[in-house]
Amino acid sequence: EGLEGCGARGVTLYGAACDSAGSQQAFREKLGITIVQLSDFEPKGAVCRAFGVRHPGGFPERALVMTGPDGVVLWSHQASNPAELPGANLIFDALDALDAVGA
């Protein structure tokens, strides 16, 4: 079913990182990423703070965030380092877990 399963389940998946929008565009094109990428470049940390995925050290990290139709965060994953690209299974497991709890 691919990542289309997010929309079918009424959730939206975002990527968030402290890169500029131009850097994120190049990242999407190079890796063929289709999910919406949110730039946390300026003001630095605002997006990650709003989604509750700001690193405990006070800086933004790369993160995946899944929200419900009401915009409430249902699931998130912070990268352990900027080079980490989590596998799709992480997202599918999160969707399965949300289904299990009826979210």
Coordinates of C-alpha atoms in Angstrom, one line a residue, residues 3-102:
L3 CA 2.9 5.7 2.2
E4 CA -0.5 6.3 0.6
G5 CA -1.7 4.3 3.6
C6 CA -1.3 7.4 5.7
G7 CA -3.9 9.3 3.8
A8 CA -6.2 6.3 3.7
R9 CA -6.0 6.2 7.5
G10 CA -6.7 9.9 7.9
V11 CA -3.2 10.8 9.0
T12 CA -0.5 13.1 7.4
L13 CA 3.2 12.3 7.5
Y14 CA 5.7 15.2 7.6
G15 CA 9.4 15.3 7.7
A16 CA 11.0 18.2 9.7
A17 CA 14.6 19.4 9.7
C18 CA 16.5 22.5 10.4
D19 CA 17.6 22.7 6.7
S20 CA 16.7 25.5 4.4
A21 CA 13.8 25.0 1.9
G22 CA 16.3 24.8 -0.9
S23 CA 18.4 22.1 0.8
Q24 CA 15.2 20.1 1.5
Q25 CA 14.2 20.4 -2.1
A26 CA 17.6 19.0 -3.2
F27 CA 17.2 16.2 -0.5
R28 CA 13.8 15.3 -1.8
E29 CA 14.9 15.2 -5.4
K30 CA 18.1 13.1 -4.7
L31 CA 16.3 10.5 -2.6
G32 CA 12.9 10.6 -4.4
I33 CA 11.1 11.5 -1.2
T34 CA 7.4 12.5 -1.7
I35 CA 6.3 13.4 1.9
V36 CA 6.0 17.0 2.8
Q37 CA 9.2 18.4 4.3
L38 CA 8.9 21.2 6.8
S39 CA 11.9 23.6 7.0
D40 CA 12.9 24.5 10.6
F41 CA 15.6 26.9 9.3
E42 CA 14.2 30.3 10.5
P43 CA 13.1 30.8 13.1
K44 CA 15.3 27.8 14.0
G45 CA 13.4 25.2 16.1
A46 CA 9.9 26.6 15.7
V47 CA 8.6 23.7 13.7
C48 CA 10.1 21.0 15.9
R49 CA 9.0 22.9 19.0
A50 CA 5.4 23.0 17.6
F51 CA 5.4 19.3 16.9
G52 CA 7.1 18.4 20.2
V53 CA 10.2 16.9 18.5
R54 CA 12.8 19.5 19.6
H55 CA 16.0 17.8 20.8
P56 CA 16.4 17.9 24.6
G57 CA 19.6 19.9 24.0
G58 CA 17.4 22.7 22.7
F59 CA 18.1 22.4 18.9
P60 CA 16.0 20.9 16.1
E61 CA 16.7 17.5 14.8
R62 CA 15.5 15.6 11.7
A63 CA 12.1 14.1 12.6
L64 CA 9.1 12.3 11.2
V65 CA 5.8 13.4 12.5
M66 CA 2.4 11.9 11.9
T67 CA -0.7 14.0 12.7
G68 CA -4.4 13.2 12.7
P69 CA -7.0 15.2 10.7
D70 CA -7.2 17.7 13.6
G71 CA -3.5 18.4 13.4
V72 CA -2.7 16.7 16.7
V73 CA 0.6 14.7 16.7
L74 CA -0.2 11.0 16.9
W75 CA 3.4 9.7 16.5
S76 CA 6.9 11.0 16.0
H77 CA 10.4 9.8 15.5
Q78 CA 13.6 11.8 16.0
A79 CA 16.6 10.8 14.1
S80 CA 19.6 9.7 16.2
N81 CA 21.8 11.7 13.8
P82 CA 21.4 13.9 10.7
A83 CA 22.4 11.2 8.3
E84 CA 19.7 8.7 9.6
L85 CA 17.1 7.8 7.0
P86 CA 14.5 5.6 8.8
G87 CA 13.2 2.7 6.8
A88 CA 9.6 2.6 5.7
N89 CA 8.9 -0.2 8.1
L90 CA 9.2 2.3 11.0
I91 CA 6.3 4.2 9.5
F92 CA 4.2 1.1 8.7
D93 CA 4.7 -0.1 12.3
A94 CA 3.5 3.2 13.6
L95 CA 0.4 3.1 11.4
D96 CA -0.3 -0.5 12.6
A97 CA 0.1 0.7 16.2
L98 CA -2.3 3.6 15.7
D99 CA -4.8 1.2 14.1
A100 CA -4.4 -1.1 17.2
V101 CA -5.3 1.7 19.6
G102 CA -8.0 3.1 17.3

